[in-house]
Structures are given as C-alpha cells and as structure tokens.
Short mmCIF file of C-alpha atoms in Angstrom, two decimals:
data_model
loop_
_atom_site.label_atom_id
_atom_site.label_comp_id
_atom_site.label_asym_id
_atom_site.label_seq_id
_atom_site.Cartn_x
_atom_site.Cartn_y
_atom_site.Cartn_z
CA MET A 284 -34.14 -64.11 33.62
CA LYS A 285 -31.56 -62.83 36.02
CA THR A 286 -32.33 -59.70 37.57
CA LEU A 287 -30.10 -56.36 38.16
CA PHE A 288 -31.53 -56.56 41.66
CA LYS A 289 -31.18 -58.70 44.74
CA PRO A 290 -33.71 -61.00 45.18
CA LEU A 291 -37.01 -59.25 45.40
CA THR A 292 -38.00 -61.42 48.58
CA ALA A 293 -34.49 -61.00 50.28
CA LEU A 294 -35.03 -57.70 49.80
CA LEU A 295 -38.06 -56.84 51.29
CA CYS A 296 -37.93 -60.06 53.97
CA SER A 297 -34.12 -58.34 55.19
CA THR A 298 -34.46 -56.72 59.06
CA LEU A 299 -33.91 -53.61 57.23
CA LEU A 300 -37.68 -53.39 55.76
CA LEU A 301 -39.48 -55.96 57.18
CA THR A 302 -38.75 -57.56 60.58
CA ALA A 303 -41.16 -60.17 60.08
CA CYS A 304 -42.29 -61.20 56.95
CA ASP A 305 -42.88 -64.92 58.56
CA LYS A 306 -45.91 -63.64 59.91
CA PRO A 307 -49.26 -63.10 58.89
CA ALA A 308 -49.99 -59.64 57.13
CA ALA A 309 -51.74 -57.30 59.68
CA PRO A 310 -55.11 -55.21 58.68
CA LEU A 311 -54.25 -51.93 57.59
CA ASN A 312 -53.60 -49.75 60.47
CA SER A 313 -54.16 -52.16 63.27
CA GLU A 314 -50.97 -51.36 64.99
CA PRO A 315 -48.45 -48.06 64.52
CA ALA A 316 -46.26 -48.06 61.58
CA ALA A 317 -42.58 -48.97 62.70
CA ALA A 318 -39.81 -46.64 62.87
CA VAL A 319 -37.79 -46.19 59.88
CA SER A 320 -33.79 -46.23 60.04
CA VAL A 321 -31.35 -44.53 57.66
CA ALA A 322 -30.37 -47.83 56.65
CA VAL A 323 -33.54 -48.89 54.94
CA LEU A 324 -34.05 -45.51 53.40
CA ASP A 325 -30.47 -46.04 51.62
CA GLU A 326 -31.94 -49.56 50.57
CA ALA A 327 -34.85 -48.49 49.28
CA ALA A 328 -33.33 -45.54 47.58
CA GLU A 329 -30.89 -47.38 45.33
CA HIS A 330 -33.69 -49.90 44.84
CA TYR A 331 -35.85 -46.74 43.35
CA VAL A 332 -33.43 -45.19 41.34
CA LYS A 333 -32.66 -48.89 39.31
CA LEU A 334 -36.31 -49.40 39.14
CA VAL A 335 -36.40 -45.49 37.34
CA LEU A 336 -33.66 -46.57 35.52
CA ALA A 337 -35.27 -49.62 33.87
CA LEU A 338 -38.70 -48.12 33.61
CA GLY A 339 -36.37 -45.46 31.57
CA GLN A 340 -35.68 -48.20 28.85
CA TYR A 341 -39.75 -48.21 28.08
CA ASP A 342 -40.10 -44.74 27.35
CA SER A 343 -37.33 -42.25 26.81
CA ASN A 344 -39.31 -39.08 27.76
CA TYR A 345 -38.91 -40.62 31.72
CA VAL A 346 -35.74 -40.22 33.13
CA ASP A 347 -34.89 -36.25 32.70
CA ALA A 348 -31.45 -36.56 34.70
CA TYR A 349 -29.06 -39.36 35.71
CA TYR A 350 -25.98 -38.45 37.36
CA GLY A 351 -25.21 -41.59 39.73
CA PRO A 352 -23.03 -44.95 39.23
CA ALA A 353 -22.67 -45.26 35.52
CA GLU A 354 -22.58 -48.85 36.16
CA TRP A 355 -25.94 -48.70 37.15
CA ALA A 356 -27.43 -47.83 33.99
CA GLU A 357 -25.34 -49.60 31.76
CA ALA A 358 -26.72 -52.73 33.69
CA VAL A 359 -30.58 -52.06 32.85
CA LYS A 360 -29.07 -51.04 28.81
CA GLN A 361 -27.58 -54.69 29.06
CA GLN A 362 -29.97 -56.58 30.99
CA PRO A 363 -33.77 -54.84 30.50
CA GLN A 364 -36.15 -55.70 32.94
CA PRO A 365 -39.38 -56.73 31.96
CA LEU A 366 -42.23 -54.26 32.49
CA PRO A 367 -44.50 -56.98 34.68
CA GLU A 368 -41.31 -57.84 36.95
CA LEU A 369 -40.48 -54.03 37.36
CA LEU A 370 -44.03 -53.10 38.21
CA ALA A 371 -44.16 -56.22 41.01
CA GLU A 372 -41.22 -54.52 42.55
CA ALA A 373 -42.27 -51.38 42.77
CA GLN A 374 -45.45 -52.14 44.55
CA LEU A 375 -43.87 -54.43 46.70
CA LEU A 376 -41.10 -51.89 47.71
CA ARG A 377 -43.48 -48.63 48.02
CA ASP A 378 -46.03 -51.18 50.24
CA ALA A 379 -42.71 -52.17 52.56
CA LEU A 380 -41.54 -48.26 53.03
CA GLN A 381 -45.51 -47.52 53.83
CA ALA A 382 -45.18 -49.69 56.86
CA HIS A 383 -42.98 -47.32 58.43
CA SER A 384 -42.65 -43.93 59.79
CA GLU A 385 -40.60 -41.00 60.53
CA THR A 386 -40.46 -38.28 63.12
CA ASP A 387 -37.28 -36.62 62.12
CA ALA A 388 -38.61 -33.76 60.19
CA MET A 389 -36.27 -34.35 56.71
CA LEU A 390 -36.39 -38.62 57.10
CA LYS A 391 -40.22 -37.92 57.29
CA LEU A 392 -40.02 -35.62 54.21
CA ARG A 393 -37.70 -38.26 52.45
CA LEU A 394 -39.44 -41.12 53.22
CA HIS A 395 -43.02 -39.68 51.97
CA TYR A 396 -40.76 -38.71 48.51
CA LEU A 397 -39.69 -42.43 48.09
CA GLN A 398 -43.14 -43.18 48.70
CA ARG A 399 -45.31 -40.59 46.14
CA GLN A 400 -42.01 -41.03 43.67
CA LEU A 401 -42.71 -44.84 43.41
CA THR A 402 -46.65 -44.42 43.46
CA ALA A 403 -45.71 -42.30 40.27
CA LEU A 404 -43.79 -45.03 38.64
CA ILE A 405 -46.20 -48.05 39.21
CA SER A 406 -48.81 -45.70 37.56
CA HIS A 407 -46.97 -44.80 34.53
CA ALA A 408 -45.48 -48.26 34.27
CA ASP A 409 -48.87 -49.38 34.77
CA THR A 410 -50.03 -47.10 31.73
CA LEU A 411 -47.12 -48.65 29.59
CA GLN A 412 -47.82 -52.03 30.27
CA ASN A 413 -51.23 -51.87 29.07
CA GLY A 414 -50.79 -49.23 26.91
CA THR A 415 -53.81 -47.09 27.39
CA ALA A 416 -53.11 -43.37 28.86
CA ALA A 417 -54.30 -42.58 32.08
CA SER A 418 -57.41 -39.99 32.67
CA PHE A 419 -56.68 -36.27 33.10
CA GLU A 420 -57.19 -37.00 36.80
CA GLN A 421 -55.99 -39.92 37.37
CA GLN A 422 -52.48 -38.25 36.24
CA ALA A 423 -52.93 -35.54 38.27
CA SER A 424 -53.28 -37.29 40.99
CA GLU A 425 -50.67 -40.56 40.53
CA LEU A 426 -48.21 -38.92 38.76
CA TYR A 427 -48.15 -35.33 40.47
CA ASP A 428 -49.70 -35.69 43.69
CA THR A 429 -52.06 -32.99 43.23
CA GLN A 430 -55.54 -32.69 41.73
CA PRO A 431 -56.03 -29.02 40.60
CA PRO A 432 -58.85 -26.99 39.85
CA GLN A 433 -61.53 -27.98 37.18
CA GLN A 434 -63.12 -24.90 35.01
CA ASP A 435 -65.49 -24.53 32.31
CA LEU A 436 -64.63 -22.91 29.49
CA SER A 437 -66.61 -20.25 29.13
CA SER A 438 -65.93 -18.68 32.45
CA PHE A 439 -62.39 -17.47 30.63
CA ALA A 440 -64.90 -15.32 28.79
CA PRO A 441 -64.47 -12.23 30.53
CA VAL A 442 -60.97 -12.06 29.87
CA LEU A 443 -61.37 -12.48 26.41
CA ALA A 444 -63.77 -9.40 26.77
CA GLU A 445 -61.07 -7.52 28.22
CA LEU A 446 -58.66 -8.52 24.99
CA GLU A 447 -61.06 -7.68 22.49
CA GLN A 448 -61.12 -4.14 23.96
CA LEU A 449 -57.12 -3.90 24.38
CA VAL A 450 -55.89 -5.58 21.23
CA PRO A 451 -55.66 -3.33 18.62
CA GLY A 452 -56.69 -4.04 14.33
CA GLU A 453 -59.03 -5.92 12.10
CA GLY A 454 -60.41 -9.78 12.39
CA SER A 455 -61.55 -12.09 14.91
CA LEU A 456 -59.21 -11.76 18.53
CA THR A 457 -56.86 -14.38 18.05
CA GLU A 458 -55.66 -12.86 14.07
CA ARG A 459 -55.39 -9.72 15.83
CA VAL A 460 -53.44 -10.53 18.61
CA VAL A 461 -50.91 -13.05 16.61
CA ALA A 462 -50.25 -10.08 15.01
CA TYR A 463 -49.97 -7.47 17.71
CA ARG A 464 -47.60 -10.55 19.21
CA LYS A 465 -45.05 -10.27 16.17
CA ASN A 466 -44.36 -6.62 16.61
CA PHE A 467 -42.29 -7.71 19.71
CA VAL A 468 -40.52 -11.36 18.62
CA ILE A 469 -36.90 -10.82 18.89
CA PRO A 470 -34.70 -10.71 15.14
CA ALA A 471 -33.29 -13.91 14.97
CA ASP A 472 -29.83 -12.40 14.86
CA LYS A 473 -30.63 -11.01 18.21
CA LEU A 474 -31.20 -13.97 20.29
CA GLN A 475 -27.85 -15.01 21.63
CA LEU A 476 -27.10 -11.71 22.75
CA VAL A 477 -30.51 -11.14 24.10
CA PHE A 478 -31.09 -14.48 25.70
CA GLU A 479 -27.51 -14.62 27.56
CA ARG A 480 -28.23 -10.89 28.76
CA ALA A 481 -31.61 -11.92 30.07
CA ILE A 482 -29.66 -15.32 31.92
CA ALA A 483 -27.26 -13.30 33.21
CA GLU A 484 -29.46 -10.85 34.75
CA CYS A 485 -31.23 -13.76 36.15
CA ARG A 486 -28.41 -15.51 37.37
CA ASP A 487 -27.00 -12.03 38.93
CA ARG A 488 -30.56 -11.42 41.26
CA THR A 489 -30.11 -15.36 41.71
CA LEU A 490 -26.47 -15.09 43.51
CA GLN A 491 -27.63 -12.17 45.59
CA ARG A 492 -29.93 -14.77 47.65
CA ILE A 493 -28.64 -18.13 47.19
CA SER A 494 -25.07 -19.89 47.21
CA LEU A 495 -24.33 -21.88 44.53
CA PRO A 496 -21.54 -24.40 43.95
CA ALA A 497 -18.28 -22.24 42.39
CA GLN A 498 -18.15 -24.28 39.46
CA GLU A 499 -21.97 -24.32 38.58
CA ASN A 500 -22.37 -23.07 34.85
CA PHE A 501 -24.25 -23.93 31.55
CA THR A 502 -24.23 -24.02 28.07
CA LEU A 503 -26.94 -22.23 26.29
CA GLU A 504 -28.12 -23.68 22.54
CA PHE A 505 -30.71 -23.26 20.17
CA VAL A 506 -33.10 -25.61 18.52
CA THR A 507 -35.80 -26.55 16.60
CA ASP A 508 -38.49 -29.10 16.00
CA LYS A 509 -39.24 -29.85 19.52
CA PRO A 510 -42.96 -29.66 21.28
CA TRP A 511 -41.40 -27.31 24.34
CA SER A 512 -40.23 -23.60 24.06
CA GLY A 513 -37.45 -24.29 26.37
CA TYR A 514 -35.20 -27.31 28.56
CA ASN A 515 -33.18 -27.74 30.79
CA TRP A 516 -30.69 -31.04 30.35
CA TYR A 517 -29.19 -31.23 34.08
CA GLN A 518 -26.03 -33.06 33.48
CA GLY A 519 -24.48 -33.15 37.14
CA LYS A 520 -22.10 -31.67 39.04
CA ALA A 521 -23.46 -28.04 38.71
CA TYR A 522 -23.67 -28.15 34.98
CA SER A 523 -26.56 -27.94 32.55
CA LEU A 524 -27.43 -28.14 28.93
CA ILE A 525 -30.28 -24.89 28.13
CA GLN A 526 -31.82 -25.34 24.90
CA ILE A 527 -34.32 -22.49 23.36
CA ASN A 528 -36.77 -23.88 20.75
CA THR A 529 -36.74 -21.14 18.03
CA GLU A 530 -39.10 -23.32 15.54
CA ARG A 531 -42.00 -20.73 16.17
CA PRO A 532 -41.02 -16.45 16.75
CA ILE A 533 -40.10 -15.50 20.41
CA ASP A 534 -41.29 -12.86 22.18
CA ILE A 535 -39.28 -10.15 23.99
CA SER A 536 -41.32 -11.51 27.19
CA ARG A 537 -39.77 -14.97 26.84
CA ALA A 538 -35.87 -13.83 27.55
CA VAL A 539 -36.18 -13.56 31.14
CA ASP A 540 -39.00 -16.16 31.82
CA LEU A 541 -36.53 -18.84 29.75
CA GLY A 542 -33.95 -17.57 31.79
CA CYS A 543 -35.33 -17.42 35.12
CA HIS A 544 -37.33 -21.11 34.41
CA GLU A 545 -34.61 -23.05 32.86
CA GLY A 546 -31.72 -21.44 34.50
CA TYR A 547 -31.70 -19.08 38.13
CA PRO A 548 -33.25 -19.79 40.30
CA GLY A 549 -35.21 -22.57 38.12
CA HIS A 550 -34.20 -25.84 37.00
CA HIS A 551 -30.78 -25.24 37.04
CA THR A 552 -30.30 -23.80 40.26
CA TYR A 553 -33.20 -26.18 41.67
CA ASN A 554 -31.11 -29.49 40.67
CA ALA A 555 -27.88 -28.32 41.70
CA LEU A 556 -28.60 -26.97 45.29
CA LEU A 557 -30.96 -30.88 45.22
CA GLU A 558 -27.26 -32.52 43.90
CA THR A 559 -25.39 -30.66 47.08
CA GLU A 560 -27.50 -30.65 49.29
CA LEU A 561 -29.60 -34.76 49.49
CA LYS A 562 -26.84 -36.91 47.20
CA GLN A 563 -23.54 -35.26 48.06
CA LYS A 564 -23.68 -34.00 51.50
CA ARG A 565 -26.57 -36.56 52.68
CA ASN A 566 -25.30 -39.45 50.38
CA TRP A 567 -29.06 -39.70 49.37
CA VAL A 568 -28.88 -41.47 46.49
CA GLU A 569 -32.22 -41.14 44.46
CA PHE A 570 -31.45 -37.69 44.49
CA SER A 571 -28.74 -38.76 41.56
CA VAL A 572 -31.90 -39.17 39.18
CA TYR A 573 -35.44 -37.14 38.01
CA ALA A 574 -38.05 -39.05 36.61
CA LEU A 575 -40.16 -36.67 35.00
CA PHE A 576 -43.72 -38.22 35.48
CA SER A 577 -43.27 -37.55 38.98
CA PRO A 578 -44.49 -35.44 41.70
CA GLN A 579 -41.18 -33.84 42.01
CA SER A 580 -41.91 -32.64 38.77
CA LEU A 581 -44.53 -30.14 40.31
CA ILE A 582 -42.55 -28.65 42.44
CA ALA A 583 -39.57 -28.32 39.76
CA GLU A 584 -42.01 -26.58 37.61
CA GLY A 585 -43.75 -24.86 40.02
CA THR A 586 -40.40 -23.02 41.44
CA ALA A 587 -39.25 -23.07 37.74
CA ASN A 588 -42.23 -20.85 37.38
CA TYR A 589 -42.35 -18.80 40.30
CA GLY A 590 -38.79 -18.41 39.85
CA ILE A 591 -39.73 -15.29 37.89
CA ASP A 592 -42.15 -13.56 40.22
CA ILE A 593 -39.74 -14.02 43.31
CA ALA A 594 -36.53 -12.82 40.98
CA PHE A 595 -38.24 -9.96 38.98
CA PRO A 596 -40.74 -8.64 42.24
CA GLY A 597 -43.20 -6.22 40.84
CA GLU A 598 -42.41 -3.93 38.38
CA GLN A 599 -38.68 -5.05 37.81
CA LYS A 600 -39.28 -7.50 35.04
CA LEU A 601 -41.19 -4.88 33.04
CA ALA A 602 -38.07 -2.37 33.51
CA PHE A 603 -35.31 -4.69 32.74
CA GLU A 604 -36.77 -5.55 29.50
CA ARG A 605 -38.06 -2.05 28.87
CA ASP A 606 -34.20 -0.30 29.75
CA VAL A 607 -31.94 -3.28 28.52
CA LEU A 608 -33.48 -5.99 26.52
CA TYR A 609 -36.01 -4.23 23.98
CA PRO A 610 -33.14 -1.92 22.83
CA LEU A 611 -30.72 -5.12 22.76
CA ALA A 612 -33.67 -6.49 20.27
CA GLY A 613 -34.10 -3.69 18.28
CA LEU A 614 -37.01 -3.23 19.39
CA ASP A 615 -39.28 0.31 20.83
CA PRO A 616 -39.11 0.70 24.43
CA SER A 617 -42.28 2.99 24.74
CA GLN A 618 -44.30 -0.29 23.80
CA ALA A 619 -43.20 -1.99 26.97
CA ALA A 620 -45.53 -0.71 29.66
CA SER A 621 -48.49 -1.49 27.48
CA TYR A 622 -47.29 -4.94 26.08
CA ASP A 623 -47.20 -5.86 29.72
CA ARG A 624 -50.67 -5.16 30.23
CA PHE A 625 -50.96 -7.69 27.80
CA LEU A 626 -49.71 -10.14 29.25
CA LYS A 627 -51.07 -10.28 32.71
CA LEU A 628 -54.16 -10.66 30.62
CA MET A 629 -53.21 -13.70 28.40
CA ALA A 630 -51.55 -15.28 31.60
CA ARG A 631 -55.16 -15.53 32.85
CA LEU A 632 -55.91 -17.99 30.19
CA SER A 633 -53.20 -19.74 31.22
CA TYR A 634 -55.92 -22.02 32.93
CA ALA A 635 -58.06 -22.57 29.84
CA GLY A 636 -55.00 -24.48 28.54
CA ASN A 637 -55.29 -27.45 31.19
CA GLU A 638 -59.04 -28.14 30.52
CA THR A 639 -58.21 -27.89 27.00
CA ALA A 640 -55.73 -30.67 27.57
CA ARG A 641 -57.83 -32.49 29.98
CA LEU A 642 -60.95 -32.91 27.43
CA LEU A 643 -58.50 -34.50 25.18
CA LEU A 644 -56.91 -36.49 27.39
CA ASN A 645 -60.26 -37.87 28.48
CA GLY A 646 -61.34 -38.43 25.04
CA GLU A 647 -64.21 -35.68 25.03
CA ILE A 648 -62.37 -33.94 21.80
CA ASP A 649 -60.45 -34.89 18.87
CA GLU A 650 -57.52 -32.89 17.81
CA GLU A 651 -58.75 -30.93 15.55
CA GLN A 652 -61.13 -29.42 18.29
CA PHE A 653 -58.46 -29.43 20.36
CA VAL A 654 -56.45 -26.98 18.09
CA ALA A 655 -59.59 -24.99 17.38
CA LEU A 656 -59.89 -24.64 21.06
CA GLN A 657 -56.55 -23.14 22.21
CA GLN A 658 -57.00 -20.52 19.18
CA GLN A 659 -59.85 -20.01 20.65
CA TYR A 660 -59.20 -19.51 24.43
CA LEU A 661 -55.82 -19.40 24.21
CA LEU A 662 -55.14 -16.85 21.28
CA GLN A 663 -52.66 -19.44 19.76
CA SER A 664 -51.93 -19.45 15.66
CA GLU A 665 -52.77 -22.80 14.15
CA ALA A 666 -48.88 -23.68 14.37
CA GLU A 667 -48.64 -22.87 17.78
CA ALA A 668 -51.98 -24.56 18.50
CA ARG A 669 -50.44 -27.90 17.02
CA GLN A 670 -46.98 -27.02 18.87
CA ARG A 671 -49.02 -27.73 22.06
CA LEU A 672 -51.25 -30.71 20.40
CA ARG A 673 -47.88 -32.82 20.10
CA PHE A 674 -46.58 -31.23 24.00
CA VAL A 675 -49.81 -32.60 25.26
CA ARG A 676 -49.65 -35.78 23.57
CA SER A 677 -46.22 -36.12 24.34
CA TYR A 678 -46.17 -35.41 28.12
CA GLY A 679 -49.87 -35.45 29.21
CA ALA A 680 -51.20 -33.77 32.41
CA TYR A 681 -47.96 -32.39 32.70
CA VAL A 682 -48.86 -28.86 31.82
CA ILE A 683 -51.16 -28.63 35.21
CA ASN A 684 -47.18 -28.46 36.96
CA TYR A 685 -46.74 -24.62 35.13
CA ASN A 686 -50.06 -23.22 36.21
CA TRP A 687 -51.10 -25.05 39.09
CA GLY A 688 -47.45 -25.23 40.28
CA LYS A 689 -46.78 -22.23 40.38
CA ASP A 690 -49.78 -21.36 42.36
CA LEU A 691 -49.34 -23.61 45.07
CA VAL A 692 -45.99 -22.91 45.47
CA LYS A 693 -46.64 -18.99 45.45
CA GLN A 694 -49.08 -19.56 48.14
CA TYR A 695 -46.28 -21.77 49.93
CA VAL A 696 -43.88 -19.28 49.81
CA GLU A 697 -46.08 -16.46 50.37
CA GLN A 698 -47.15 -17.60 53.77
CA ALA A 699 -43.96 -15.34 54.95
CA SER A 700 -44.37 -11.83 55.36
CA SER A 701 -40.44 -10.29 54.48
CA GLU A 702 -38.90 -11.01 51.59
CA ASP A 703 -35.82 -12.83 53.33
CA GLU A 704 -38.43 -15.10 54.79
CA ARG A 705 -39.92 -15.57 51.57
CA TRP A 706 -36.37 -16.33 49.75
CA GLN A 707 -36.21 -19.15 52.91
CA ARG A 708 -39.51 -20.49 52.01
CA PHE A 709 -38.35 -20.68 48.56
CA ILE A 710 -35.23 -22.47 48.72
CA SER A 711 -36.46 -25.05 51.01
CA LEU A 712 -38.09 -25.88 48.03
CA LEU A 713 -35.14 -26.21 45.61
CA SER A 714 -32.99 -28.19 48.61
CA THR A 715 -35.52 -30.56 50.40
CA PRO A 716 -37.46 -33.08 49.68
CA LYS A 717 -40.75 -31.72 49.70
CA LEU A 718 -43.72 -32.67 47.22
CA PRO A 719 -47.04 -31.59 46.90
CA SER A 720 -49.02 -33.28 49.15
CA SER A 721 -45.91 -32.61 51.88
CA LEU A 722 -46.21 -28.89 51.53
CA ALA A 723 -48.39 -28.27 54.65
CA TRP A 724 -46.14 -29.83 56.49
#
C-alpha cells in the first residue's frame, strides 16, 4: 500500500535526521547525541502530526483537536495506514529523535515534547493492535509521562469520619451526602443564566492576567448521555465549543469549576495560547493537533483544574458564588459557607477515585465492585458511580490528569512567592511545550 508519508527509510536516512545510516549503529550512550536543527524538528513534527491523524482512524477518542492542513486529515481517511506500519514508523521516528540533543531552552523542550508524545502514541498504538489494555501503571508512565502516588483505600477513612460528623440526616453516609447535595443543584431553567455568568467572571479574571487573541470566542452547549461532566472541543483560530453534560444534576460549585476548567484560564485559554505562540508565531506544526492519550493531557487537565485556584484565590470563589451565583440560581446564600467546607472535605477523597480506577484496570475488581467502591469512598449515587465507570472504561488511567496533574502544576507554579510570578509560571505552562518530565527544567 502506498503510504501518505515519504518513504520512511528516506526520511530517517536523510541528512536531516541521521547523518550516517550506512554506518553500523553505535552502542547506546557510546557518544554524545548530535545537535538537532530546526529543520529536523520541523520535518519530524509534520510526520508526528500525520501519525496522530492516522492513529485517530482506529480510535475516535484519540484526536481531541486538529486545525492543521485539511488535506492531511483527508488523506488518512482516504488511505488508512495499517497499524503495524504506523507503529513501526512511530518507533523509528522516536528513535531517530532520541539520537539528538539541544541546548536552546525552547528547542530542547520541543525535542523532548516530540519524543514523549511519540512514546505515548507508540504505547496507544500497541494497545490498539494487541487488543489488550495496558495496566494502570503502564498507562500512567507511557501515556502521561508520570507515576502518581498509590494510596490504600483505607487511608481515606479519616476524611469519611469527618464527613460523618458534618453531613446531617439519616441513613448511610453516602445516602446523606447524596441527599445533602440536592439542596445545591442548579434548577434546569437557571443553568444557562448561571453558567454564562460564571464563565464571564472566569474570563474577566483571566484577561486581567493573560492576553488572548482579539477574536477569541466560544459557544456554550448543554448535552446529555456523555461519560464526562464537561468538554472543550477546540476548533482552532481561538474558538471553542464548550459542552456541559446535564445528564446528572449539576450543583452550584460546578459552574465556576467548569467555567474555569473548560474555558478561562483552562482548556480554551491553553489551546488558544499554544496555537498563537507555537503554531502561528513559530510555525511548529505539531501544535495543530492534540492527541488525547498523551503527556500533553496531564498539563492540559492539571492547568485547567489549578486554573480555578489561581483565578479565584483564597475565599474569592466562595464569595462570588454566595453573592452572585446563589441568588441567580435561586439558592440560599446563607448555606454557601457550610457547603464550601463540605466540598473541601470531598476534594480530599479525589485520590480514592484513582485507586478504584487502578483496581478496575488492573483486573483486581469487576465493574460491580467498582460501582460499590465509588459509592463507599467517593460517596456517589449509583447513577454517578455508573457514569464514572463509563468514563474509566472509555479513558482508562486518564483520571490521574485531574488531581495528580493539578498537584504537579501547583508544585511548579507555587515555587514562586509573589502572585505576579505565580501567574508568569502558570502562563509558561499554557504557552510552551512543557510536559510532566520537563517541569523541573
């Protein structure tokens, strides 16, 4: 079959990537890596984009966004590349790039980005080819460039004990929590109003710190029957489609959370800055595609969740919800402070969700046991737990990107002492090729 790429041997043996393909391979680390050129990276980047698009033909979730040349996307549809060939090309391209090094700070980040993104692509392609999902730990390492901490579920008992004392009512703790949260659900006829006001506030606060393209914009939609609560579908040219899943009741705290996470200074801001700073200004074509199962997602989700804290520091989120959103939703503002305390405790249970996913993906529990553990340790209703099951079955270890990703971003940003410096460090994550393993650079 004719490949949509130039012949691979020609690519890898060109003077751009390998200068001596006719020589025997040198032992690993036997000599210093050759300096990489911009031309090398440009050629490799184009090849990487086409490999991502090709792999997207085998997994509809894989290509989260693409706004590069339309003919590249059309080519992979008209001429699908066999998985074994795709996998071999990705491995050779990654290996060729690993033979190079760079001292310029941005080019070093770019080279590392392509290497790690290709490693994730190879891992995902291998999984699709074999038909067997990788373990939780392997996914974390190969897809997301990290290894989150592991905690025994019993370690969450003290938090559950605190919630036992805090949440009123009768029945099990899970039943009481589910009943309590119903008091803070945004009425269906108020959703549009509340979300538009929350996103507007998130945007105003973000624009005080970050310059976005003048034409940037988004469309807000409410949808159902999704495994996620919200999603940003970035379209390119600083435009996003933001969808909010109304399948389950949405409580008042989620308006700011999703407004920041999906919009400002989260995914919409992140993608707009990458497109502006890297694709347009530097012509780095690899930033015209977003491979979902990749290290980039840990930075994307981590900054989106930390973005809530940096946009609404201290008690500012509580104050805005109490003074503005509660009245708009027709909820009692006098309950805002107590609900905020409850939510802070609930957030400490987040990592229990990583452990239930770990157990399920590693085959240590079945789906019904997963649902039961979600109810026991995450205090979810059965419907919420089954929605989470759908998410884990669809996205695997992706769950770590939300909490562990946020904690890694927090550690990086809060090395700075002043608010201005913290914002600068945060912006650097939104506009450079930094990945989890390059955060320490």
